[in-house]
Short mmCIF file of C-alpha atoms and ligand atoms in Angstrom, two decimals:
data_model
loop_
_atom_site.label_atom_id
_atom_site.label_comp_id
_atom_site.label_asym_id
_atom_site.label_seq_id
_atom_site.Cartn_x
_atom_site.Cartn_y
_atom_site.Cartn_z
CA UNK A 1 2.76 29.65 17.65
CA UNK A 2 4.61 26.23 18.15
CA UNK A 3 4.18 22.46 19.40
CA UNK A 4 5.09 22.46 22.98
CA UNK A 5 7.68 19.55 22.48
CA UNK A 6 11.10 18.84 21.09
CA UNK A 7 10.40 16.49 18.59
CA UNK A 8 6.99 14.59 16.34
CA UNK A 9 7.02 11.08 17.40
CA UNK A 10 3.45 10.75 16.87
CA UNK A 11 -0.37 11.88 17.01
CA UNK A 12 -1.00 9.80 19.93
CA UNK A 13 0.67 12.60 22.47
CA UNK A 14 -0.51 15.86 20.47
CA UNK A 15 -4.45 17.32 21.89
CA UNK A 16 -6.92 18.83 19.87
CA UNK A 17 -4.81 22.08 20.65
CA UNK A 18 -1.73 21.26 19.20
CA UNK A 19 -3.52 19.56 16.11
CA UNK A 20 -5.50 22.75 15.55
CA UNK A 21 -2.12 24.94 15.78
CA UNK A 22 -0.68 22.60 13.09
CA UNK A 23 -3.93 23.04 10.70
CA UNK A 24 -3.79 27.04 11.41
CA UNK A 25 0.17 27.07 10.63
CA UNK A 26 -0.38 25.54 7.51
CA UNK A 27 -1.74 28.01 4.81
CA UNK A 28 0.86 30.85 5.39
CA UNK A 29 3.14 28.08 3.54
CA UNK A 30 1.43 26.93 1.31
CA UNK A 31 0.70 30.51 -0.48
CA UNK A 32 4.56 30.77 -0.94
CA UNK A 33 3.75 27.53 -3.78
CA UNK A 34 2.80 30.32 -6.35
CA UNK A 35 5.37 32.35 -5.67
CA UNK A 36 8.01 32.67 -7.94
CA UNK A 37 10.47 33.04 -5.34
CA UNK A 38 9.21 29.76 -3.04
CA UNK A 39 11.62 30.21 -0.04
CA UNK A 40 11.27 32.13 3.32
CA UNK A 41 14.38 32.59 5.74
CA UNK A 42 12.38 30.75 8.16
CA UNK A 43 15.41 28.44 9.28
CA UNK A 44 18.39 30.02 7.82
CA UNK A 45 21.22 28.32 9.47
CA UNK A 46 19.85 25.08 10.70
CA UNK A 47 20.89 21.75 9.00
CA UNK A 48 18.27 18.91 8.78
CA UNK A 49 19.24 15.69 7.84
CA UNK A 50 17.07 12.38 6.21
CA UNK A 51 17.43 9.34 7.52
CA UNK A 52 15.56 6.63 5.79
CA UNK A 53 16.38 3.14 6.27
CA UNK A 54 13.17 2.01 4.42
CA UNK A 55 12.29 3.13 0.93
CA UNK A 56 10.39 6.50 0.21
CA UNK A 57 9.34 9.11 -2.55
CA UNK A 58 6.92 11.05 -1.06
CA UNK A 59 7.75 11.96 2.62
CA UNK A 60 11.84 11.74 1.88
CA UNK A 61 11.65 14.27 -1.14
CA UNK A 62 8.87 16.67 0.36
CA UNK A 63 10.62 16.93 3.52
CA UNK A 64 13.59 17.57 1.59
CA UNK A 65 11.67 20.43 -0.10
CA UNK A 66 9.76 21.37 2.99
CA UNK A 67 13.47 22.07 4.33
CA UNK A 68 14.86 23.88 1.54
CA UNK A 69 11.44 26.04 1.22
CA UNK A 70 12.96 27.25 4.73
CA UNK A 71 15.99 28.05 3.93
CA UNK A 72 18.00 25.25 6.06
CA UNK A 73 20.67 23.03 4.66
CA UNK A 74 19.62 19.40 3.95
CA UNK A 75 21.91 16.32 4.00
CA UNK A 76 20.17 12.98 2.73
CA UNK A 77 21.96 10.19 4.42
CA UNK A 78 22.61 7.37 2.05
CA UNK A 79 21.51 4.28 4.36
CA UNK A 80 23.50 1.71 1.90
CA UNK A 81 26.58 3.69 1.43
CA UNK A 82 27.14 4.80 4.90
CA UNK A 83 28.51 3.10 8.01
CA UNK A 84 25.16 2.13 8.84
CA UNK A 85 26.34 -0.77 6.23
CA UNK A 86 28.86 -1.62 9.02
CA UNK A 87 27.42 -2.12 11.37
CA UNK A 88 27.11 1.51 13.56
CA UNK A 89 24.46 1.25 15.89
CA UNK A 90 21.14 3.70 15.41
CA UNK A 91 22.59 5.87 18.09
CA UNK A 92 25.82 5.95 17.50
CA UNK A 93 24.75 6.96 13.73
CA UNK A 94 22.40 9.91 15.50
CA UNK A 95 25.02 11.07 17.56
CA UNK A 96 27.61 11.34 14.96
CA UNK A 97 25.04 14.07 12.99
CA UNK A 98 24.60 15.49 16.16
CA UNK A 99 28.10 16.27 16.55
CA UNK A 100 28.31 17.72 13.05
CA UNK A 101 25.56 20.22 14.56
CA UNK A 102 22.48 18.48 13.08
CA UNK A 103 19.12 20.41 14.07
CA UNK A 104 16.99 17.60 13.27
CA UNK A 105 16.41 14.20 12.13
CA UNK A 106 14.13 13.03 10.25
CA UNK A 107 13.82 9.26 10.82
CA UNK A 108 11.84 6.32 8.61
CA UNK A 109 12.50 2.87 10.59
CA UNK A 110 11.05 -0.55 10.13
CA UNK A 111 11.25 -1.33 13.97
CA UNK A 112 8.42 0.90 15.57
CA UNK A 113 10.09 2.91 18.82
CA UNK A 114 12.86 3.79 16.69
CA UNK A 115 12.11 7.74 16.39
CA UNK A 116 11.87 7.69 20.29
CA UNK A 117 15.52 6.05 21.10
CA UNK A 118 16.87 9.20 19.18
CA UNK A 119 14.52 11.48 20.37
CA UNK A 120 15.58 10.40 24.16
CA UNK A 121 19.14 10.69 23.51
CA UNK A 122 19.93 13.72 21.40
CA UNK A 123 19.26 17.06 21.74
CA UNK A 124 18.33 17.36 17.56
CA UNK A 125 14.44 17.46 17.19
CA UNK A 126 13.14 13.82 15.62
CA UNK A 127 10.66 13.54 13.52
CA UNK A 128 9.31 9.93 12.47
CA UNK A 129 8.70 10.03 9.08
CA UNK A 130 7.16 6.31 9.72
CA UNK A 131 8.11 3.66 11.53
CA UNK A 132 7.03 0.01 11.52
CA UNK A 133 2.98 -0.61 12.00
CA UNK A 134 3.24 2.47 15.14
CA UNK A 135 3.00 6.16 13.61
CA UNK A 136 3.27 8.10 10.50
CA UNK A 137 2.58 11.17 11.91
CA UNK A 138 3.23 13.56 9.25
CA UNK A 139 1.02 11.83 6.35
CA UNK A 140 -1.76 11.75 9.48
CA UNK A 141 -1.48 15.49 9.63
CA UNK A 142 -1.52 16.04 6.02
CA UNK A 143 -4.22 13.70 5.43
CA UNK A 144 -6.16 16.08 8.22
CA UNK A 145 -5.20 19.39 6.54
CA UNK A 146 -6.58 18.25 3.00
CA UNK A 147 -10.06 17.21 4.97
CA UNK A 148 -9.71 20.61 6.03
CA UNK A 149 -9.13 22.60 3.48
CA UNK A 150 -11.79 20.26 1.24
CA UNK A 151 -14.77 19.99 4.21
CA UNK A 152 -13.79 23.60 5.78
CA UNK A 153 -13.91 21.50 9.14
CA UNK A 154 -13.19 18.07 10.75
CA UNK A 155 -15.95 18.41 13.54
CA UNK A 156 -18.52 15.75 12.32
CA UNK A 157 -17.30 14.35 9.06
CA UNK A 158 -17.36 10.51 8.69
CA UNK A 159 -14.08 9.29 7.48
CA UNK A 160 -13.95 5.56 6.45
CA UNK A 161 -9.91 4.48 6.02
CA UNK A 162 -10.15 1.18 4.21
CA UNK A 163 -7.81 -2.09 3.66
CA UNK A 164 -4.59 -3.01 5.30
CA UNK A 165 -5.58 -1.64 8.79
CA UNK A 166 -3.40 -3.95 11.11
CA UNK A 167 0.35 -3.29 9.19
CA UNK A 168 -0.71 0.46 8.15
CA UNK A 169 1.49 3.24 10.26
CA UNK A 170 -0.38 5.96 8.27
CA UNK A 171 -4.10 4.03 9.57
CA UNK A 172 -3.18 4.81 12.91
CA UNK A 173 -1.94 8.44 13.10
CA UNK A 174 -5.27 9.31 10.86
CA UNK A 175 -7.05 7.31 13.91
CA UNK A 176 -5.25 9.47 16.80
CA UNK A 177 -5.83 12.86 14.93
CA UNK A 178 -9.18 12.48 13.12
CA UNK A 179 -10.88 11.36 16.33
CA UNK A 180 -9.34 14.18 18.57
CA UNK A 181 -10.62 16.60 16.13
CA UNK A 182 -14.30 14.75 16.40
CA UNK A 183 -14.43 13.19 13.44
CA UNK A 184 -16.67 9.71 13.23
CA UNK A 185 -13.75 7.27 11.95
CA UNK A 186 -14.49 3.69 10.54
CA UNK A 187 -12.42 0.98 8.89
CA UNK A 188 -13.12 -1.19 6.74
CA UNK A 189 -10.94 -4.53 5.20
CA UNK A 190 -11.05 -7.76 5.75
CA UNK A 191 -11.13 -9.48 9.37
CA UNK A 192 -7.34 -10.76 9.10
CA UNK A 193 -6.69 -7.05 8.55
CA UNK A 194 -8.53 -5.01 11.12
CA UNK A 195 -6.57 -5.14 14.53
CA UNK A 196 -8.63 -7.29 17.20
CA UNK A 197 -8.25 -4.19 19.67
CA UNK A 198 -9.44 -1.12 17.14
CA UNK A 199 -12.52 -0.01 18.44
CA UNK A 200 -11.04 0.61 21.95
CA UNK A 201 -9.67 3.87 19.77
CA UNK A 202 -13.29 5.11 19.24
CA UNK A 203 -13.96 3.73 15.86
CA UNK A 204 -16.38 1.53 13.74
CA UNK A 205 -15.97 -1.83 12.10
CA UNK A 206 -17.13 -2.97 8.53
CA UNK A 207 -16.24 -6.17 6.92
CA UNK A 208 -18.70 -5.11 3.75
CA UNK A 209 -17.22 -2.40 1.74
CA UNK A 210 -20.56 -1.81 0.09
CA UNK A 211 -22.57 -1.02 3.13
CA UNK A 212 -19.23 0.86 4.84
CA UNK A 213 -18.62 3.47 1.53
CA UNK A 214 -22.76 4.92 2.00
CA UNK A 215 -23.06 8.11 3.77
CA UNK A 216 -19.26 8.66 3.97
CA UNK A 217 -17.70 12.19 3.69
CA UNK A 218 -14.06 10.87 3.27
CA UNK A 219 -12.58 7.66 2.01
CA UNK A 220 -9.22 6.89 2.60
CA UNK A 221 -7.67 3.72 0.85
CA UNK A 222 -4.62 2.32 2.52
CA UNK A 223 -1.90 0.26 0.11
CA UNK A 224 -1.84 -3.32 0.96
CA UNK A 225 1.46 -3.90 2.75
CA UNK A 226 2.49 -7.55 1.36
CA UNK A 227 6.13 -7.07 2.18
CA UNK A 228 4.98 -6.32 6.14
CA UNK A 229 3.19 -9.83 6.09
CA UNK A 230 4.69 -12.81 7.19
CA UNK A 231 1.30 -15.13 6.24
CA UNK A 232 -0.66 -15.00 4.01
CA UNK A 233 -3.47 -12.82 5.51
CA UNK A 234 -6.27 -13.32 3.12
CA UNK A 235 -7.03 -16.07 0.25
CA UNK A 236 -5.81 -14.02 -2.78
CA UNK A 237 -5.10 -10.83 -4.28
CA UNK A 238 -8.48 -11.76 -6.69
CA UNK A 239 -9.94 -11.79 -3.87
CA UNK A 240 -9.29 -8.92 -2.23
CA UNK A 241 -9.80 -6.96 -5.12
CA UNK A 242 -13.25 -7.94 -5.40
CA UNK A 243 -14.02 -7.72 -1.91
CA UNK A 244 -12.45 -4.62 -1.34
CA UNK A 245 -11.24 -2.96 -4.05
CA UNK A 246 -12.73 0.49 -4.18
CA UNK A 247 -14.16 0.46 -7.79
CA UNK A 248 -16.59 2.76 -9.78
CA UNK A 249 -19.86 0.88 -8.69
CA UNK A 250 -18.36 1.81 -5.26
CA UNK A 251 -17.31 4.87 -6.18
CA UNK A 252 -21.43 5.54 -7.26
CA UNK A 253 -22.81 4.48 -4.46
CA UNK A 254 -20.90 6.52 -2.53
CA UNK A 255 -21.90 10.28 -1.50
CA UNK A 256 -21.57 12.83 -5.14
CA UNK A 257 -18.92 14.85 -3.25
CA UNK A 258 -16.84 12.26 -1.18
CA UNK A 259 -13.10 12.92 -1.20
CA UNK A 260 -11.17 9.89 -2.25
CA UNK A 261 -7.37 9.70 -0.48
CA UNK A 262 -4.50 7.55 -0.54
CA UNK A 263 -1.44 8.01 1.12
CA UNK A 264 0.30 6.80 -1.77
CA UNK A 265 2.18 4.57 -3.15
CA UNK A 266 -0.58 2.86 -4.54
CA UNK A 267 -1.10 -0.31 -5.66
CA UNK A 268 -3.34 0.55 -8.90
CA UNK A 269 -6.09 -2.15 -9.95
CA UNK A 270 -5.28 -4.11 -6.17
CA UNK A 271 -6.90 -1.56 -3.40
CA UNK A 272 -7.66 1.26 -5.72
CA UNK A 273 -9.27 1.06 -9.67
CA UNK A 274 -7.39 3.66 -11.73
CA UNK A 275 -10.70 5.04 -12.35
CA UNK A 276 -11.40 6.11 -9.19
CA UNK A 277 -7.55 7.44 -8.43
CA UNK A 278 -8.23 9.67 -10.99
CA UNK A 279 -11.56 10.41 -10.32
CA UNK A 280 -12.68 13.94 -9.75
CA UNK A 281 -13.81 12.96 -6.59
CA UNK A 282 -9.71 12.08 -6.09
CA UNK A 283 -7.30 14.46 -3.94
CA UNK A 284 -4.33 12.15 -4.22
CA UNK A 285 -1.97 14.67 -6.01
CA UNK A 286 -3.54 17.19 -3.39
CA UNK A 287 -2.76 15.51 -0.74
CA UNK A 288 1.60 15.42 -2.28
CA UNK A 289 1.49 18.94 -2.51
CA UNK A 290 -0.04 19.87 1.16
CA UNK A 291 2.42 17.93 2.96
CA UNK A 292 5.16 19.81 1.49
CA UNK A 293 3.96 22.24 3.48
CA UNK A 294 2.49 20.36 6.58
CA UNK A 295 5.89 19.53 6.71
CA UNK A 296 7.02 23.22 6.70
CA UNK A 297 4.37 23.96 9.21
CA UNK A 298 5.75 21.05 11.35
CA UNK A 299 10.08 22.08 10.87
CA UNK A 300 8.45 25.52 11.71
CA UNK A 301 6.23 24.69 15.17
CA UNK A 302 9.27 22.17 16.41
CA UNK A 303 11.92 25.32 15.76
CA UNK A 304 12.00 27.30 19.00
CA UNK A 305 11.43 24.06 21.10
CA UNK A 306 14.88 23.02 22.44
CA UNK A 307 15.68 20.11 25.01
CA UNK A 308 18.61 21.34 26.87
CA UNK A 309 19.74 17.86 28.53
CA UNK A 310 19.53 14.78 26.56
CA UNK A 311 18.82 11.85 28.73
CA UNK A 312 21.20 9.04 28.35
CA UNK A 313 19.21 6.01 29.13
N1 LIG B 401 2.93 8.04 2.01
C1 LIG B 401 4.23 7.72 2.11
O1 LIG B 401 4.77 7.58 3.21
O2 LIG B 401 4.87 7.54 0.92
P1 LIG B 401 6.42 7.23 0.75
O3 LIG B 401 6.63 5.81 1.23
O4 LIG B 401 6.69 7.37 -0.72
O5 LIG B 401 7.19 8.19 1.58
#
């Protein structure tokens, strides 16, 4: 099995094909996390490198792990302390791992279309591990593989992603993937939040959280992005939490076996009540520990997929 491309920009290019080869590659990885011995030779020999020039815990370190899991050597490039700091263009910083024999780049960027200028001039495979308000294609797949392995399908389920739709990267790979896979997707936040344009991607609109949480199979709660605002994009954070907050009088009227997700980090008592993030109902910590291995799954499927010519443009 693999993806039929070089490198993961995003869900927006992947079919129902590829998504369903990425959910099927996943398990055989996981199993090796009760294993006392957690490594397979996978890709022995291949160097993967981190780029991050926006902060990160969760997708930095578990690609990290996803990478040493496999067997490959892992350099984490230290955005502050390297030349980056001086000024070194994004390319010029791509090509320079490249010509220490890099095998792939993984790449977090604040300007979306980042991931792609690397991706069109080096022969490495690129991953976007987020950038700006475009893609975060990774979290969308692991957010699809713990619906999966929760539901035991995708076909059908409601999924409701709520909040801080309009600045949220990880809002609209869940939107590309879940819908592909025929999932009914709705969001739900308030109107300064919810991109004018969103239901021309096949989903649903709530402004009340109360009506949108009823009937739900899946709710996913997005962190409010205050640092990717430049106004002031609703009255106050009181505000917001009582409007949208998803609390434990939501959490009840919600269906018994819902699954509650966040991408994480979150933003406990503003989007999400600490009851309900540690709910039962919760598969937050779930949700870490699959995409170590969606991330294996993903190294894995890119592996045999080679551009020979790099185009220069
Ligand atoms: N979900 C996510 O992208 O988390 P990090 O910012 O910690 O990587």
């Amino acid at each position: 099995m693999s993806l039929n491309c070089k490198d993961l920009l995003g869900l927006e290019h992947l079919d129902k094909k590829d998504l369903q080869t990425v959910l099927d590659s996943v398990k055989p990885f996981k199993s090796l996390f009760t294993m006392s011995v957690k490594k397979a030779p996978t890709l022995i020999g291949k160097t993967v490198a981190n780029l991050f020039y926006e902060p990160s815990t969760r997708t930095r370190t578990s690609f990290e792990i996803a990478a040493k899991r496999l067997s490959a050597d892992v350099v984490n490039m230290s955005i502050d302390t390297s030349s980056v700091a001086k000024g070194e263009s994004l390319i010029d910083t791509g090509k320079t791992l490249e010509a220490m024999k890099v095998d792939y780049i993984i790449i977090r960027h604040s300007l979306s279309g980042a991931p792609d200028i690397l991706a069109r001039n080096l022969n490495a495979s690129i991953i976007n591990a987020g950038d700006g308000f475009h893609e975060h294609p990774t979290q969308g797949l692991l957010d699809l593989y713990t619906i999966y392995e929760k539901k035991k399908k995708i076909e059908g389920l409601k999924v409701l992603l709520v909040g801080d739709i309009l600045h949220s990267r990880v809002a609209k790979s869940n939107i590309w993937a879940l819908t592909k896979m025929g999932a009914e997707v709705t969001v739900a936040g308030p109107p300064t939040l919810i991109p004018t344009n969103i239901e021309d991607l096949g989903v649903k609109v709530y402004y009340n959280l109360d009506e949108a949480v009823k009937k739900v199979d899946v709710i996913n709660i997005l962190r409010i992005q205050l640092e990717r605002q430049k106004e002031n994009l609703f009255p106050s954070v009181h505000e917001y939490i009582e409007f949208y907050q998803l609390t434990k009088e939501r959490l009840a009227i919600a269906k018994p076996d819902v699954l509650i997700m966040h991408p994480g980090p979150m933003n406990r008592g503003v989007e999400i009540s600490s009851y309900v993030a540690d709910s039962s109902n919760s598969v937050i910590n779930e949700q870490v520990t699959n995409g170590v291995a969606v991330r294996m799954a993903v190294l894995y499927l890119l592996s045999p997929k080679r551009k020979k010519n790099a185009s220069s443009d």
